[in-house]
Tab-separated table of C-alpha atoms in Angstrom:
chain	number	residue	atom	x	y	z
U	127	UNK	CA	183.971	44.388	2.248
U	128	UNK	CA	180.512	44.088	0.737
U	129	UNK	CA	176.776	44.551	0.836
U	130	UNK	CA	173.847	42.970	-0.744
U	131	UNK	CA	170.172	43.879	-0.762
U	132	UNK	CA	168.146	40.150	-1.778
U	133	UNK	CA	164.779	40.037	-3.557
U	134	UNK	CA	162.815	41.341	-0.253
U	135	UNK	CA	164.798	43.908	0.358
U	136	UNK	CA	166.508	42.439	3.172
U	137	UNK	CA	169.737	43.529	3.665
U	138	UNK	CA	173.587	41.985	4.774
U	139	UNK	CA	177.263	43.322	4.952
U	140	UNK	CA	180.437	40.948	5.269
U	141	UNK	CA	184.053	42.803	5.660
U	142	UNK	CA	187.690	41.553	6.486
U	143	UNK	CA	190.402	42.233	7.711
U	144	UNK	CA	193.980	42.161	6.082
U	145	UNK	CA	194.814	38.943	7.793
U	146	UNK	CA	197.816	37.865	9.885
U	147	UNK	CA	200.367	39.561	6.907
U	148	UNK	CA	199.975	42.702	8.495
U	149	UNK	CA	198.930	41.336	11.999
U	150	UNK	CA	201.244	42.622	14.710
U	151	UNK	CA	200.858	41.222	17.951
U	152	UNK	CA	198.214	42.390	20.172
U	153	UNK	CA	196.391	44.161	17.349
U	154	UNK	CA	192.718	44.638	17.247
U	155	UNK	CA	191.557	45.533	13.745
U	156	UNK	CA	187.961	47.395	12.647
U	157	UNK	CA	186.207	44.238	11.508
U	158	UNK	CA	185.508	42.568	14.551
U	159	UNK	CA	184.277	45.549	16.322
U	160	UNK	CA	180.533	46.108	15.627
U	161	UNK	CA	180.135	49.711	14.081
U	162	UNK	CA	183.351	50.179	13.306
U	163	UNK	CA	183.933	47.805	10.169
U	164	UNK	CA	180.300	47.001	9.498
U	165	UNK	CA	177.252	48.060	10.751
U	166	UNK	CA	173.779	47.149	9.255
U	167	UNK	CA	170.760	48.131	10.309
U	168	UNK	CA	167.594	46.125	8.197
U	169	UNK	CA	165.651	49.162	8.642
U	170	UNK	CA	168.379	52.034	7.530
U	171	UNK	CA	170.716	50.600	5.502
U	172	UNK	CA	174.385	49.194	5.221
U	173	UNK	CA	177.998	50.615	5.878
U	174	UNK	CA	181.122	48.427	5.371
U	175	UNK	CA	185.042	49.828	6.031
U	176	UNK	CA	188.237	49.387	4.579
U	177	UNK	CA	191.523	50.601	5.128
U	178	UNK	CA	193.229	51.720	8.627
U	179	UNK	CA	191.052	50.609	10.845
U	180	UNK	CA	192.225	52.509	13.529
U	181	UNK	CA	191.032	55.333	11.831
U	182	UNK	CA	187.810	53.593	11.239
U	183	UNK	CA	187.939	52.696	15.217
U	184	UNK	CA	187.500	55.999	16.578
U	185	UNK	CA	185.002	57.260	14.864
U	186	UNK	CA	182.806	53.949	14.570
U	187	UNK	CA	182.469	54.814	10.920
U	188	UNK	CA	180.115	52.302	9.541
U	189	UNK	CA	177.380	52.622	12.568
U	190	UNK	CA	178.193	56.469	11.257
U	191	UNK	CA	177.281	56.348	8.242
U	192	UNK	CA	174.104	54.784	9.097
U	193	UNK	CA	172.610	56.692	11.517
U	194	UNK	CA	173.550	59.532	9.200
U	195	UNK	CA	171.432	57.829	6.884
U	196	UNK	CA	168.338	57.533	9.464
U	197	UNK	CA	168.750	61.285	9.427
U	198	UNK	CA	168.171	61.727	6.392
U	199	UNK	CA	171.538	62.444	4.168
U	200	UNK	CA	171.555	60.220	1.396
U	201	UNK	CA	174.696	57.075	1.477
U	202	UNK	CA	176.502	59.405	-0.795
U	203	UNK	CA	176.606	62.307	2.026
U	204	UNK	CA	177.266	60.218	4.894
U	205	UNK	CA	179.530	58.556	3.663
U	206	UNK	CA	181.756	62.382	2.931
U	207	UNK	CA	180.898	63.157	6.326
U	208	UNK	CA	182.099	60.118	8.111
U	209	UNK	CA	185.491	60.654	5.470
U	210	UNK	CA	185.344	64.639	6.350
U	211	UNK	CA	185.320	63.521	10.254
U	212	UNK	CA	188.551	61.193	10.338
U	213	UNK	CA	190.128	63.980	8.096
U	214	UNK	CA	189.329	66.699	10.993
U	215	UNK	CA	190.324	64.229	13.922
U	216	UNK	CA	194.537	63.783	11.752
U	217	UNK	CA	196.457	63.557	9.081
U	218	UNK	CA	195.912	61.582	6.387
U	219	UNK	CA	198.582	62.002	4.342
U	220	UNK	CA	199.777	58.475	5.016
U	221	UNK	CA	196.426	56.650	5.543
U	222	UNK	CA	193.590	55.686	3.484
U	223	UNK	CA	190.024	54.966	5.251
U	224	UNK	CA	187.366	54.312	2.344
U	225	UNK	CA	183.267	53.839	2.769
U	226	UNK	CA	180.682	52.024	0.683
U	227	UNK	CA	176.521	52.189	2.013
U	228	UNK	CA	173.058	51.297	0.898
U	229	UNK	CA	169.774	51.739	1.957
U	230	UNK	CA	166.951	50.254	1.891
U	231	UNK	CA	165.834	51.448	-1.129
U	232	UNK	CA	168.975	49.974	-2.905
U	233	UNK	CA	170.438	53.457	-3.232
U	234	UNK	CA	174.775	53.637	-2.790
U	235	UNK	CA	177.496	55.709	-1.733
U	236	UNK	CA	180.990	55.760	-1.436
U	237	UNK	CA	184.129	58.081	-0.316
U	238	UNK	CA	187.610	57.514	0.234
U	239	UNK	CA	190.328	59.951	1.714
U	240	UNK	CA	192.447	59.361	-1.113
U	241	UNK	CA	192.116	57.995	-4.657
U	242	UNK	CA	192.134	54.757	-5.788
U	243	UNK	CA	188.764	53.095	-3.734
U	244	UNK	CA	186.761	51.173	-6.245
U	245	UNK	CA	184.291	48.754	-5.492
U	246	UNK	CA	182.165	46.254	-8.142
U	247	UNK	CA	178.430	46.978	-8.166
U	248	UNK	CA	175.670	44.372	-9.434
U	249	UNK	CA	172.512	45.287	-10.403
U	250	UNK	CA	170.152	42.504	-12.006
U	251	UNK	CA	173.100	40.576	-12.969
U	252	UNK	CA	174.703	43.749	-14.695
U	253	UNK	CA	178.446	44.500	-12.688
U	254	UNK	CA	180.589	47.660	-13.100
U	255	UNK	CA	183.230	48.588	-11.085
U	256	UNK	CA	183.117	52.060	-9.851
U	257	UNK	CA	185.543	54.449	-8.683
U	258	UNK	CA	184.609	56.321	-5.812
U	259	UNK	CA	184.942	59.996	-5.030
U	260	UNK	CA	187.946	61.010	-2.882
U	261	UNK	CA	188.621	63.896	-0.661
U	262	UNK	CA	192.531	64.556	-0.811
């Protein structure tokens, strides 16, 4: 997934699915479900998800993260809570989910169930690779 903020503070987001390589007949992943794989509220923040779509869909994870930001959590706290909710709902030994979020002030947060989720962050032309915190 991708989150961006332009010079005027407007937010945008995008997410993709794994494509045909992992497509099971009849399966709909989290990417086309608004609020699951991606949610953007230009007044609050944006979130995108990666990992097992079924786990993300069960909590509408990206919507949850943005709603938690609306309620006063930082993007980091919101991503952590969304991951925790998945971890309390199902066994996670064999599944990975990660969230990446940004609020309208440009503050970012991320969290994953397991290590190995990283993302690129670019600010003012400087790009760095960031390892997301993990809970398990």
